[in-house]
Structure formats: structure tokens, C-alpha cells
Coordinates of C-alpha atoms and ligand atoms in Angstrom, one line a residue:
M5 CA 0.1 0.0 -0.3
I6 CA 2.7 2.9 0.8
R7 CA 4.0 4.2 -2.1
T8 CA 7.6 6.3 -3.1
I9 CA 6.5 9.1 -5.0
A10 CA 9.7 10.4 -6.7
T11 CA 9.7 15.3 -6.8
T12 CA 11.8 17.7 -6.7
P13 CA 12.4 20.8 -4.2
F14 CA 10.3 24.0 -4.3
D15 CA 11.9 27.2 -3.9
G16 CA 11.0 29.0 -0.4
Q17 CA 10.1 26.5 2.4
K18 CA 11.9 27.8 4.7
P19 CA 9.1 28.0 8.4
G20 CA 8.5 31.8 9.4
T21 CA 8.1 33.1 12.8
S22 CA 5.4 30.1 13.4
G23 CA 5.3 27.3 10.3
L24 CA 5.7 27.4 6.6
R25 CA 2.7 29.9 5.1
K26 CA 1.9 30.4 1.7
K27 CA -0.9 31.6 -0.6
V28 CA -3.3 28.3 -1.3
T29 CA -2.4 29.0 -4.9
V30 CA 1.4 27.7 -3.7
F31 CA 0.3 25.2 -1.2
S32 CA -2.1 23.8 -3.9
Q33 CA 0.7 22.8 -6.4
P34 CA 1.4 18.8 -6.3
H35 CA 3.4 17.5 -4.1
Y36 CA 4.3 21.0 -2.3
A37 CA 2.0 20.2 0.7
E38 CA 3.9 16.5 0.1
N39 CA 7.2 17.9 0.6
F40 CA 6.9 19.8 3.1
I41 CA 6.2 17.1 5.4
Q42 CA 8.0 14.5 4.2
S43 CA 10.9 16.9 5.2
V44 CA 9.3 17.4 8.8
F45 CA 9.3 13.3 9.4
D46 CA 12.6 12.8 7.9
A47 CA 14.4 16.0 10.4
L48 CA 12.4 13.9 12.3
E49 CA 13.8 10.8 14.6
G50 CA 12.1 7.5 16.4
F51 CA 8.9 8.4 15.9
A52 CA 8.3 4.8 14.0
G53 CA 4.6 3.1 16.4
Q54 CA 4.7 6.6 18.6
T55 CA 1.6 8.6 17.7
L56 CA 1.2 11.7 15.9
V57 CA -1.7 14.9 16.2
I58 CA -3.2 16.6 14.1
G59 CA -5.2 19.2 13.2
G60 CA -6.0 22.2 12.1
D61 CA -8.1 25.3 12.0
G62 CA -11.0 24.4 9.4
R63 CA -9.7 27.0 7.2
F64 CA -9.9 26.4 2.5
Y65 CA -7.7 23.3 1.8
N66 CA -7.4 21.7 5.3
P67 CA -9.8 19.1 4.4
Q68 CA -7.1 17.6 1.9
V69 CA -4.3 18.7 3.5
I70 CA -5.4 16.7 6.6
Q71 CA -6.4 13.3 4.7
T72 CA -2.5 13.5 3.1
A73 CA -1.0 14.4 6.1
I74 CA -3.1 11.0 7.8
R75 CA -2.1 8.6 4.3
M76 CA 2.2 10.2 4.8
A77 CA 2.1 9.4 9.2
A78 CA 0.9 5.5 8.1
A79 CA 4.1 5.1 5.7
N80 CA 6.2 7.2 7.3
G81 CA 6.1 4.7 10.7
F82 CA 3.9 6.4 12.8
G83 CA 1.7 4.0 15.2
R84 CA -1.6 6.0 15.8
V85 CA -2.7 9.8 14.9
M86 CA -4.6 12.0 16.9
V87 CA -6.4 13.6 14.8
G88 CA -9.5 16.7 16.4
R89 CA -13.5 15.2 14.6
G90 CA -13.7 17.2 11.5
G91 CA -9.8 17.9 11.4
L92 CA -10.2 20.9 14.0
L93 CA -7.8 21.2 16.8
S94 CA -7.2 25.0 18.2
T95 CA -3.4 25.6 18.1
P96 CA -3.3 25.6 22.2
A97 CA -6.1 22.4 22.4
A98 CA -2.6 20.4 19.8
S99 CA -0.3 21.6 22.6
H100 CA -2.1 20.0 24.9
L101 CA -3.3 17.3 23.4
I102 CA 0.7 16.2 22.1
R103 CA 1.4 16.8 26.5
K104 CA -1.4 14.5 27.9
Y105 CA -1.1 11.7 25.8
R106 CA 2.7 11.9 25.5
A107 CA 2.4 12.1 21.2
F108 CA 5.6 11.9 19.6
G109 CA 4.5 15.7 17.8
G110 CA 1.9 17.1 16.0
I111 CA 0.9 18.7 12.9
I112 CA -0.9 21.8 13.4
L113 CA -2.2 23.5 9.8
S114 CA -3.1 26.8 10.0
A115 CA -2.1 29.8 9.1
S116 CA -4.2 32.0 12.0
H117 CA -4.6 34.9 11.9
N118 CA -4.0 35.6 8.6
P119 CA -6.9 35.5 5.5
G120 CA -8.6 32.3 4.1
G121 CA -10.0 31.1 1.1
P122 CA -8.8 29.7 -2.4
D123 CA -7.2 33.6 -2.3
G124 CA -5.8 33.7 1.0
D125 CA -3.4 32.0 3.2
F126 CA -2.2 28.0 4.4
G127 CA 0.1 26.5 6.9
I128 CA 1.4 23.8 8.4
K129 CA 4.1 23.9 11.3
Y130 CA 5.1 20.9 13.4
N131 CA 4.8 20.6 17.0
A132 CA 7.3 18.8 19.2
A133 CA 6.6 16.4 22.5
N134 CA 6.7 19.7 24.7
G135 CA 3.4 21.2 22.2
G136 CA 5.5 23.7 21.4
P137 CA 5.9 25.2 17.8
A138 CA 9.8 23.1 16.6
P139 CA 12.4 25.1 17.7
E140 CA 15.0 27.1 15.2
K141 CA 17.7 24.0 15.6
L142 CA 15.0 21.4 14.3
T143 CA 13.0 24.0 11.6
D144 CA 16.7 24.7 10.2
T145 CA 16.7 20.9 9.9
I146 CA 13.2 20.8 7.7
F147 CA 14.4 23.6 5.8
A148 CA 17.8 22.1 4.7
R149 CA 15.6 18.5 3.8
T150 CA 13.2 20.8 1.5
R151 CA 16.2 21.6 -0.2
S152 CA 17.4 18.1 -0.6
I153 CA 14.6 15.8 -0.9
T154 CA 14.3 13.4 -4.1
Q155 CA 10.9 11.5 -2.5
Y156 CA 8.0 11.5 -0.4
S157 CA 6.2 8.1 1.2
I158 CA 2.2 7.8 1.1
I159 CA 0.0 4.3 1.4
D160 CA -2.7 4.2 -1.2
T161 CA -6.2 4.5 0.5
P162 CA -9.6 5.9 0.7
D163 CA -10.8 9.3 2.4
I164 CA -10.8 8.5 6.5
D165 CA -14.6 9.9 8.1
L166 CA -13.8 12.5 10.3
S167 CA -17.2 13.6 10.7
R168 CA -17.8 10.9 13.8
T169 CA -15.4 10.3 16.7
G170 CA -13.6 6.8 17.2
E171 CA -10.7 4.6 16.2
T172 CA -9.9 3.1 12.5
K173 CA -6.7 1.8 10.1
A174 CA -4.8 3.6 7.8
G175 CA -3.1 1.0 6.6
N176 CA -1.1 -0.6 10.1
M177 CA -1.9 3.0 11.4
T178 CA -4.6 3.2 13.8
V179 CA -6.5 7.1 13.4
E180 CA -8.3 7.9 16.4
V181 CA -10.6 10.5 15.9
I182 CA -11.2 12.9 19.0
D183 CA -13.6 15.7 19.7
P184 CA -12.0 18.6 19.8
V185 CA -13.0 20.6 22.8
A186 CA -13.2 18.4 25.4
D187 CA -10.1 17.3 26.9
Y188 CA -8.9 21.6 26.6
A189 CA -12.0 22.2 28.1
A190 CA -10.6 19.6 31.0
L191 CA -7.9 21.4 31.0
M192 CA -9.2 25.1 31.7
Q193 CA -11.7 23.7 34.6
S194 CA -8.6 22.6 36.2
L195 CA -6.8 26.0 36.3
F196 CA -9.6 28.4 36.7
D197 CA -12.6 29.3 39.6
F198 CA -15.3 28.1 37.2
D199 CA -17.5 28.9 39.8
A200 CA -17.1 32.4 41.3
I201 CA -17.1 32.6 37.3
R202 CA -20.9 30.9 37.4
D203 CA -21.2 33.3 40.2
L204 CA -20.5 36.5 38.5
I205 CA -22.3 35.5 35.5
R206 CA -25.6 35.3 38.2
S207 CA -24.9 38.3 39.3
G208 CA -26.1 40.0 36.4
F209 CA -21.9 40.4 34.5
T210 CA -22.3 40.7 30.6
M211 CA -20.0 39.3 27.6
K212 CA -19.4 39.2 23.9
F213 CA -16.8 36.4 22.7
D214 CA -16.0 36.7 18.6
A215 CA -14.8 34.0 17.3
M216 CA -14.5 35.6 14.2
G217 CA -15.6 33.0 12.0
A218 CA -12.7 31.0 12.8
I219 CA -11.6 27.3 15.0
T220 CA -12.4 28.7 18.2
G221 CA -16.6 28.8 18.5
P222 CA -16.4 25.4 19.5
Y223 CA -14.7 25.7 22.4
A224 CA -16.5 29.3 23.7
R225 CA -19.6 27.6 22.6
R226 CA -18.4 25.0 25.1
I227 CA -16.8 26.3 27.9
L228 CA -18.7 29.8 28.0
E229 CA -22.0 29.1 26.7
E230 CA -22.5 24.7 28.1
M231 CA -19.4 25.5 31.6
L232 CA -20.0 28.4 32.9
G233 CA -23.9 29.6 31.4
L234 CA -23.1 32.8 29.5
P235 CA -26.8 32.9 27.8
E236 CA -27.0 31.7 23.9
G237 CA -25.3 34.2 21.5
T238 CA -22.5 35.1 23.3
V239 CA -20.2 33.4 21.0
M240 CA -20.6 35.3 18.0
N241 CA -19.2 34.5 14.3
G242 CA -18.9 30.7 16.4
T243 CA -18.8 28.2 13.2
P244 CA -15.4 27.5 12.2
L245 CA -15.8 28.9 7.8
P246 CA -13.4 27.7 5.3
D247 CA -13.3 31.6 4.6
F248 CA -14.1 32.3 8.4
G249 CA -16.6 33.8 7.0
G250 CA -14.7 36.6 4.7
H251 CA -13.2 38.1 8.3
H252 CA -9.7 38.2 8.8
P253 CA -9.3 36.5 11.9
D254 CA -6.9 39.0 13.7
P255 CA -8.6 40.0 17.5
N256 CA -7.3 43.6 17.1
L257 CA -9.3 47.0 17.2
V258 CA -9.1 47.0 13.2
H259 CA -10.0 43.3 12.3
A260 CA -12.4 42.7 15.5
R261 CA -14.3 46.2 15.1
E262 CA -18.0 44.4 15.0
L263 CA -17.1 43.3 18.3
V264 CA -15.4 46.6 19.5
D265 CA -18.3 48.6 18.6
I266 CA -20.5 46.2 20.6
V267 CA -18.7 46.5 23.4
M268 CA -16.6 49.8 24.1
P269 CA -19.6 52.1 23.7
P270 CA -21.9 52.9 27.0
G271 CA -24.4 50.5 27.3
G272 CA -22.8 47.9 26.1
P273 CA -21.8 44.8 28.0
D274 CA -19.1 44.5 30.9
F275 CA -16.9 42.7 28.7
G276 CA -15.1 41.7 25.4
A277 CA -13.2 39.3 23.8
A278 CA -11.8 37.3 20.6
S279 CA -9.8 34.9 19.1
D280 CA -8.1 34.5 15.7
G281 CA -8.1 31.8 12.9
D282 CA -6.1 29.2 15.5
G283 CA -7.5 29.9 18.3
D284 CA -3.9 30.8 20.5
R285 CA -4.3 35.0 20.7
N286 CA -6.6 37.3 22.5
L287 CA -8.3 40.7 22.3
I288 CA -9.3 41.9 25.9
I289 CA -11.6 44.8 26.0
G290 CA -13.7 46.5 28.7
R291 CA -17.0 49.1 28.0
G292 CA -14.3 52.5 27.3
M293 CA -11.5 50.5 27.7
Y294 CA -9.3 49.0 25.5
V295 CA -6.0 46.2 28.1
T296 CA -3.4 46.0 25.4
P297 CA -1.5 43.2 25.1
S298 CA 1.6 43.9 26.6
D299 CA -0.8 45.3 29.4
S300 CA -3.0 42.1 29.5
L301 CA 0.1 40.4 30.4
A302 CA 1.3 42.6 33.6
I303 CA -1.7 42.6 34.9
L304 CA -2.7 38.7 34.2
A305 CA 0.7 38.1 35.9
A306 CA 0.0 40.4 38.8
N307 CA -3.4 39.1 39.4
A308 CA -1.9 35.4 39.1
T309 CA -2.9 34.1 42.3
L310 CA -6.6 34.8 42.6
C311 CA -6.7 31.4 40.0
P312 CA -6.4 27.8 41.5
G313 CA -3.5 26.6 39.2
Y314 CA -1.2 30.0 39.8
A315 CA -2.7 29.9 43.7
S316 CA 0.7 29.6 44.3
G317 CA 2.7 32.1 42.5
L318 CA 4.7 32.4 39.7
A319 CA 8.1 30.9 39.1
G320 CA 8.6 33.4 36.7
I321 CA 7.8 35.6 33.5
A322 CA 8.6 35.9 29.6
R323 CA 8.6 38.2 26.7
S324 CA 8.7 39.0 23.7
M325 CA 11.6 41.8 23.1
P326 CA 9.4 44.1 21.9
T327 CA 6.3 44.0 24.1
S328 CA 6.3 47.2 26.0
T329 CA 8.1 46.4 30.0
A330 CA 5.1 46.2 31.5
A331 CA 5.5 42.9 32.9
D332 CA 9.4 43.5 34.1
R333 CA 8.0 45.8 36.7
V334 CA 5.4 43.3 37.9
A335 CA 8.6 40.7 38.1
E336 CA 10.4 43.2 39.9
K337 CA 7.3 43.8 43.0
L338 CA 7.3 39.9 42.9
G339 CA 11.0 39.5 43.2
I340 CA 10.4 37.0 40.6
A341 CA 12.7 36.6 37.0
C342 CA 11.7 38.3 34.1
F343 CA 13.6 36.3 30.4
E344 CA 13.2 39.1 27.4
T345 CA 13.1 36.3 24.2
P346 CA 13.2 37.0 20.0
T347 CA 9.1 37.1 18.2
G348 CA 7.2 34.2 18.0
W349 CA 6.7 31.3 20.4
K350 CA 8.9 28.7 19.7
F351 CA 11.4 30.3 22.6
F352 CA 9.5 30.6 25.0
G353 CA 9.8 26.8 25.6
N354 CA 12.8 25.6 26.8
L355 CA 11.9 28.3 29.6
L356 CA 9.1 26.9 30.3
D357 CA 9.9 23.3 30.2
A358 CA 12.4 24.6 32.6
G359 CA 10.7 26.1 34.8
K360 CA 11.9 29.5 34.8
A361 CA 8.7 31.0 33.6
T362 CA 5.3 30.6 34.3
I363 CA 3.7 33.3 32.5
C364 CA 4.6 34.1 28.2
G365 CA 3.2 37.1 26.3
E366 CA 3.9 39.1 23.0
E367 CA 2.3 42.1 22.1
S368 CA 1.2 40.9 19.4
F369 CA -2.1 39.1 20.9
G370 CA -0.8 36.2 22.6
T371 CA -0.1 35.7 25.9
G372 CA -0.4 32.0 28.0
S373 CA 1.5 30.1 30.3
S374 CA 3.0 26.8 31.7
H375 CA 0.1 24.8 30.6
V376 CA 0.6 24.3 27.3
R377 CA 3.6 25.0 25.0
E378 CA 1.6 27.7 23.1
K379 CA -0.5 31.2 23.5
D380 CA -3.8 30.6 23.9
G381 CA -6.5 32.9 23.6
L382 CA -9.3 31.2 25.9
W383 CA -7.1 30.6 28.3
A384 CA -6.7 34.5 28.9
V385 CA -10.0 34.8 28.6
L386 CA -11.2 32.6 30.9
M387 CA -8.2 33.7 33.4
W388 CA -9.2 37.9 32.8
L389 CA -13.1 36.3 33.8
N390 CA -11.7 34.5 36.9
I391 CA -10.3 37.9 37.9
L392 CA -12.6 39.4 36.9
A393 CA -15.1 37.0 39.3
R394 CA -12.6 37.4 42.5
R395 CA -11.9 41.6 42.2
R396 CA -15.8 42.4 41.5
Q397 CA -14.8 45.8 39.6
G398 CA -14.8 46.3 36.1
V399 CA -12.3 46.6 33.6
A400 CA -11.6 49.9 33.3
G401 CA -11.1 50.1 36.9
I402 CA -8.4 47.2 37.3
V403 CA -6.1 48.7 34.1
T404 CA -6.3 52.5 35.8
A405 CA -5.9 51.2 39.5
H406 CA -2.6 49.0 37.8
W407 CA -1.5 52.0 36.1
R408 CA -1.6 53.6 39.3
E409 CA 0.1 51.1 41.3
Y410 CA 2.9 50.3 38.6
G411 CA 3.4 53.4 36.1
R412 CA 1.8 52.8 32.5
N413 CA 3.3 52.2 29.3
Y414 CA 1.9 53.7 26.2
Y415 CA 2.6 51.1 23.7
S416 CA 1.6 51.0 20.1
R417 CA 2.3 49.0 17.1
H418 CA 2.1 50.5 13.1
D419 CA 3.0 47.9 10.1
Y420 CA 3.7 48.8 7.1
E421 CA 2.0 45.8 4.9
E422 CA 2.4 44.5 1.4
V423 CA 5.1 46.6 1.3
D424 CA 8.3 45.6 -1.5
A425 CA 10.4 43.7 0.2
A426 CA 13.6 44.2 -0.9
A427 CA 13.2 48.0 -0.1
A428 CA 12.2 47.0 3.3
G429 CA 15.5 44.6 3.4
Q430 CA 17.3 47.9 2.1
L431 CA 15.7 50.4 5.3
M432 CA 17.2 48.0 7.9
D433 CA 20.2 47.2 6.5
A434 CA 20.4 51.3 6.3
L435 CA 19.3 51.4 10.1
R436 CA 21.8 48.7 11.5
G437 CA 24.5 50.7 9.6
S438 CA 23.2 53.7 11.1
L439 CA 23.2 52.2 14.9
S440 CA 26.8 53.8 16.3
A441 CA 26.0 57.0 14.8
L442 CA 22.5 57.1 16.1
T443 CA 23.4 56.3 19.7
G444 CA 24.4 59.7 21.7
Q445 CA 21.0 61.2 18.8
H446 CA 17.8 62.1 20.2
G447 CA 18.0 60.9 24.1
I448 CA 19.0 57.8 22.3
T449 CA 21.3 55.3 24.7
A450 CA 21.7 52.3 23.0
A451 CA 21.3 51.0 20.1
D452 CA 21.0 47.3 19.1
D453 CA 20.1 44.5 16.6
F454 CA 19.0 42.3 19.0
A455 CA 20.7 38.9 20.2
Y456 CA 19.5 36.0 22.2
D457 CA 21.1 33.4 23.8
D458 CA 18.8 30.7 25.5
P459 CA 19.7 30.2 29.3
V460 CA 18.4 27.3 28.7
D461 CA 20.5 25.7 26.0
G462 CA 23.4 28.0 25.0
S463 CA 22.0 28.4 21.7
R464 CA 22.1 31.8 19.7
S465 CA 19.8 33.8 17.7
T466 CA 20.8 36.4 16.0
G467 CA 19.7 39.2 13.6
Q468 CA 15.7 39.2 15.9
G469 CA 15.2 43.5 15.5
I470 CA 16.9 46.5 15.6
R471 CA 16.2 48.3 19.4
L472 CA 16.6 51.8 19.9
M473 CA 16.7 52.3 23.5
F474 CA 16.2 56.6 25.5
E475 CA 17.5 57.5 28.9
D476 CA 13.7 57.6 29.9
G477 CA 13.3 54.2 29.4
A478 CA 11.4 54.7 26.4
R479 CA 12.1 52.0 23.0
I480 CA 11.8 52.0 19.5
V481 CA 11.8 48.4 17.6
Y482 CA 12.1 47.6 14.4
R483 CA 11.9 44.5 13.1
L484 CA 10.0 42.3 9.3
S485 CA 7.8 40.1 9.4
G486 CA 7.6 36.6 9.3
T487 CA 4.2 35.1 8.5
G488 CA 3.2 37.4 6.8
T489 CA 3.1 35.9 2.3
S490 CA 3.4 38.7 0.0
G491 CA 5.6 41.6 0.0
A492 CA 7.8 42.4 3.5
T493 CA 6.0 44.1 6.7
L494 CA 7.8 46.5 8.6
R495 CA 6.6 46.4 12.2
V496 CA 6.9 49.5 14.6
Y497 CA 7.1 48.9 17.3
I498 CA 7.1 52.0 19.9
E499 CA 7.0 52.1 23.9
R500 CA 7.1 55.0 26.4
Y501 CA 7.0 54.8 29.9
E502 CA 4.9 57.3 31.8
P503 CA 5.2 57.1 35.8
D504 CA 3.2 59.9 37.0
A505 CA -0.8 59.1 37.3
S506 CA -2.3 62.6 36.2
R507 CA -1.0 61.8 32.6
H508 CA -2.1 58.1 32.5
A509 CA -5.2 59.9 30.5
T510 CA -4.1 60.9 27.3
G511 CA -4.8 59.1 23.5
T512 CA -1.9 56.7 23.4
Q513 CA -0.6 58.0 20.0
E514 CA -1.0 61.5 21.6
A515 CA 1.5 60.1 24.2
L516 CA 3.4 58.6 22.1
A517 CA 3.3 60.9 19.2
S518 CA 7.3 61.9 19.1
L519 CA 8.6 59.5 19.0
I520 CA 6.1 58.1 16.1
A521 CA 7.0 61.1 14.2
L522 CA 11.1 60.2 14.9
S523 CA 10.3 55.8 14.3
R524 CA 9.5 57.7 10.8
S525 CA 12.6 59.8 9.9
L526 CA 15.3 57.6 11.4
A527 CA 14.3 54.8 10.0
Q528 CA 13.2 57.3 6.2
I529 CA 10.0 55.1 6.5
E530 CA 9.1 56.9 3.6
R531 CA 12.3 57.1 1.4
Y532 CA 11.9 53.5 1.1
T533 CA 8.9 52.1 1.3
G534 CA 6.8 55.3 0.0
R535 CA 4.3 55.2 2.7
A536 CA 4.0 58.1 4.6
A537 CA 1.6 56.0 7.8
P538 CA 1.4 52.5 8.7
T539 CA -1.5 50.4 7.5
V540 CA -2.8 49.1 10.5
I541 CA -2.0 51.1 14.4
T542 CA -2.5 48.4 17.0
Ligands
VG1_13 C1 3.5 37.3 13.9 C2 3.2 38.1 15.7 C3 4.2 37.3 16.8 C4 3.4 35.9 16.7 C5 3.2 35.6 15.0 C6 2.5 34.3 15.4 O1 4.5 37.1 13.7 O2 4.1 39.3 15.5 O3 4.3 38.0 18.2 O4 4.3 34.8 17.4 O5 2.9 36.7 14.6 O6 1.2 34.3 15.6 P1 5.9 38.4 12.5 O7 6.8 37.3 12.2 O8 5.1 38.1 11.9 O9 5.7 39.6 13.5 V1 0.4 33.1 15.0 O10 -1.6 34.2 16.2 O11 -0.1 34.2 13.9 O12 0.6 32.1 15.2
CO14 CO1 -3.0 32.6 16.0

């Protein structure tokens, strides 16, 4: 039944910040997905007879690649695959399953927050036995393999029926179709005080959760509506659709407009949240209050002991380099370590495995903890609910009290999307070349190209973003996105610390105005990209 198919390498199968992401039109070329999956298997050792978890965010082309991945896992000698019913698994749920059932690893089919549909994006990422994204060493091996691949193995078998839970066979391999939500929901119940949240809801608390037509619909309906008792309709856009219903499933103020318009005005619900295509990001808003992801990380860390799963305290906090330093102040007060890693969740894995960090976060709407090895959208929502239930204070009250205690880190990210890739590269090169000249000007006390030395395995990652650090603690960071699929996206991260509570009510863009102007002129953004302003501001 095993067939060996001759193939030739494709250019550009280099995994980015989070797996390989390309247009569906690229992925659906004959042998394209097969080449990448075989390269993943070729880069691994010792999986014969072991378990592989497979699932995806339900986007267009998911059903086809799920079947291919199952057939190839069987041909390559895995003993069992666990697949979410309908081929569905959120990224954090897949991470949990790998850990809980001691799988060898997992394949997650997703391009996360990137748009879906026939003209949208598709993606494949591999997660290792710890449940986390493949570390750079492994993604480098996978990439090298994609450049020399000559054949792949696949079994000849009809499509597996993934519509019902239960066991069947694909060749000699067992295929177990599981409820995608059950194990994850049980994990959430073990971490958070569901009784306290139910009491809060009975007291009249109201919320909306926007699944954005993507994977978290079934998870949110089960947990928020069925288990916690929020009324039906709390979950909006709750059915995973191949094109996400036309949504760009990126939970920020721009793309989650529908939710923001419901929650922000007076008279809106008490709380609003959203998650992205694959369920690992979160947006948190309260009536009249948007919580920046960097603040959310700091607030969750400061209040963690209110949640049963974290009652004994945190070992440490980790944040990606561009994330604001709000969490650092919390770590300092708690007397625990704070780690600064490059962008991408793969860098948190070692810290979590070694027990050095308990809570991690990125400015890009990602927060998570040691419960899995991915960021986790619904986890963050439930942690906020647990904190709201215990503090009996609104979101705005909690955020402003946090600023009063720790000071406020005004923070914004400006994205210049789909700019010319060569021009973006030149802009970064020019900045890199001017680092020493910039030091000493405009109050810049240090400027570098961020490099990270992993404190656990000693590996070094270079070229992770250009940092300009100012004497008053402000920062401007520049980096190019590693998840886009057309042209380049320049991300500019701007941060300023304001300790004085009487100055905490300024609008973010206004508070950062002079730094924003400087971020544009120093990098000569308009000259290189032709753009006078960013396309997305968060
Ligand atoms: C972006 C974010 C990064 C995040 C990554 C994957 O990467 O900036 O913080 O880890 O997306 O998230 P980049 O390289 O485009 O800046 V997800 O939800 O897309 O898996
Ligand atoms: Co995502």
C-alpha cells in the first residue's frame, strides 16, 4: 500500500515565525504540501510506532491536507494519529493533546490570523513532544531537507471519515478521531475558578466573545455558554468557516471592529474578547477600555494568584523583546525573574520546560502559561474572567488601578504591510549600519540588533530586531514580519513609560506622537517604502 513518489524541491519552504505559510495557490501545487510534510518527518528520529496529533483551524484546503498528512504519517511508520473531529483542533488544544497523551509531536494546519479561502493563506507547523513549536534547530533541519528532497512516502487509501469520533485504520496505523474540545475544556476547568465565574455571571455580568468565524467557536460555546452558563449568543461568529466568513481573523481593534463597536460604547456588555484563526491570540476589552496585550500580560501576572492553577505564585515571567516592559515591573515587585526573548512562541518553550517561567506573552495579542507550550486565546479570556470574578471590579477599574500602582507603559505597534521586500531589506540594512551613529542623538542611550542567548540550551539567535533605547526608558523597535505571504511587512514598536498617574489619561497615539515621528524619520520609512503612514495601528 505504501507508495514512494519521486519529487523535486520547491524554493522558499523555510518555516517563518510560526511554521510555513503561503498562499493556498502555492500550497495546492502538486507535491507542495507533501514535500514539506516529508521534510518534517525526515528531520525527526525515533517516531516509529509513536503517536502524532493532527488538526487544523478549519480553513480552506484543511480537509485535503489533513487526509494527506494522515496517509503520509501511516506510510512513514507512525503507530497512531489523533485527529480532531472534522479535522479541527485549535493550536493550544493540539499542544495540550501532545502533552497529555505523550505524543511524539503534532502537525497543525493553520496560517493563524492570516485570511483564508481559495485566495487566502494556508500553513503547516510542526510541534514537538513538549507541545511547543519546533525550535530553530529543528526548523533549520526541516528547511535544509526541503532543498534536497527527492521522494516522499504515502499510502493508497480512501479518505478517512473524520466526521465521527472513534477508531479506524489507515494501513497499519490507528486513526483516532477525538472530540476536539473535551480535553481542553477539562484543562481550563482545572486552572480556573469556574464557580466564582458562574457567581459573577449570575450577578448580571455580561460579555461577548467573537470567534471571528474561526476555530474557537466550538471551544467558546462549550466553555462559556454550556459550562459557565453565559446565554446563548454570547459567542459571535461561532461556526468555523473555510473563509472565516470573509473575516480577517486577527483579533485587534481594526479587524474585530464588530465586537469593539458592541462592547466599547456606554451601555455595552461588561467584557469583550476575541480570538484568532487558530485560537492562540486574544483581544481583551471592557466598556470604554481596550487592554493592550502588553498590559494584559502584566495584569494577568500581577493577579495570577487569584486563580487556582496559579495560587502558589509564578516562577517567572517571559515576554518577547518588542513587548512593552510593563510585565518587567510586575516581576520586579514579585521578586521573580523576567526573560526577554525574540518574537515567536518557540523561544518560550525551553523556559517553560525548565520551570523558569510560568506566564509568557507577546505584544501581538498572545498570552499563555506553562499549561501548554503555545499562546492560548481562551485561556487568557478565562483568566480575565476569573480575576474579574474575584475582584468584582470592571476591566477599566482594574487597568487604571494597575497603572496607578506600576506606572503606565504607553505602547503602540505600527505596521507597514505589503511593502516591497527589497526596499524593506534596504531600510533595515541602513538602520543596522547607523546604530553607532544614532547612539547619543535624540536621547538614544543604546542601539543594537537584538540577539538572544537561550539560558537553557545555550543556543544563540541573532538578527531579531533593531532596538533604539532612550534615556527615559522609551524604546523604538523595528523588525520585519516572519508570517506574511506577500511582500514584506515592517513592524515598528513604540513605547514610553509614564510613572505620573495624573498623566495616564492621554490617548496612546498622542502620548507617543514625538516618538512616532522619530520612528519614521530615523528609519526614513517614506523614502524606502513610499509610505507616509502605517496600514495598521494597534
Ligand atoms: C507575528 C507576531 C508574533 C507571533 C507570530 C505568530 O509574527 O508578531 O509575535 O508569535 O505572528 O502568531 P511576525 O513575524 O509576523 O511579526 V500567530 O497567532 O500568527 O501563530
Ligand atoms: Co494564531
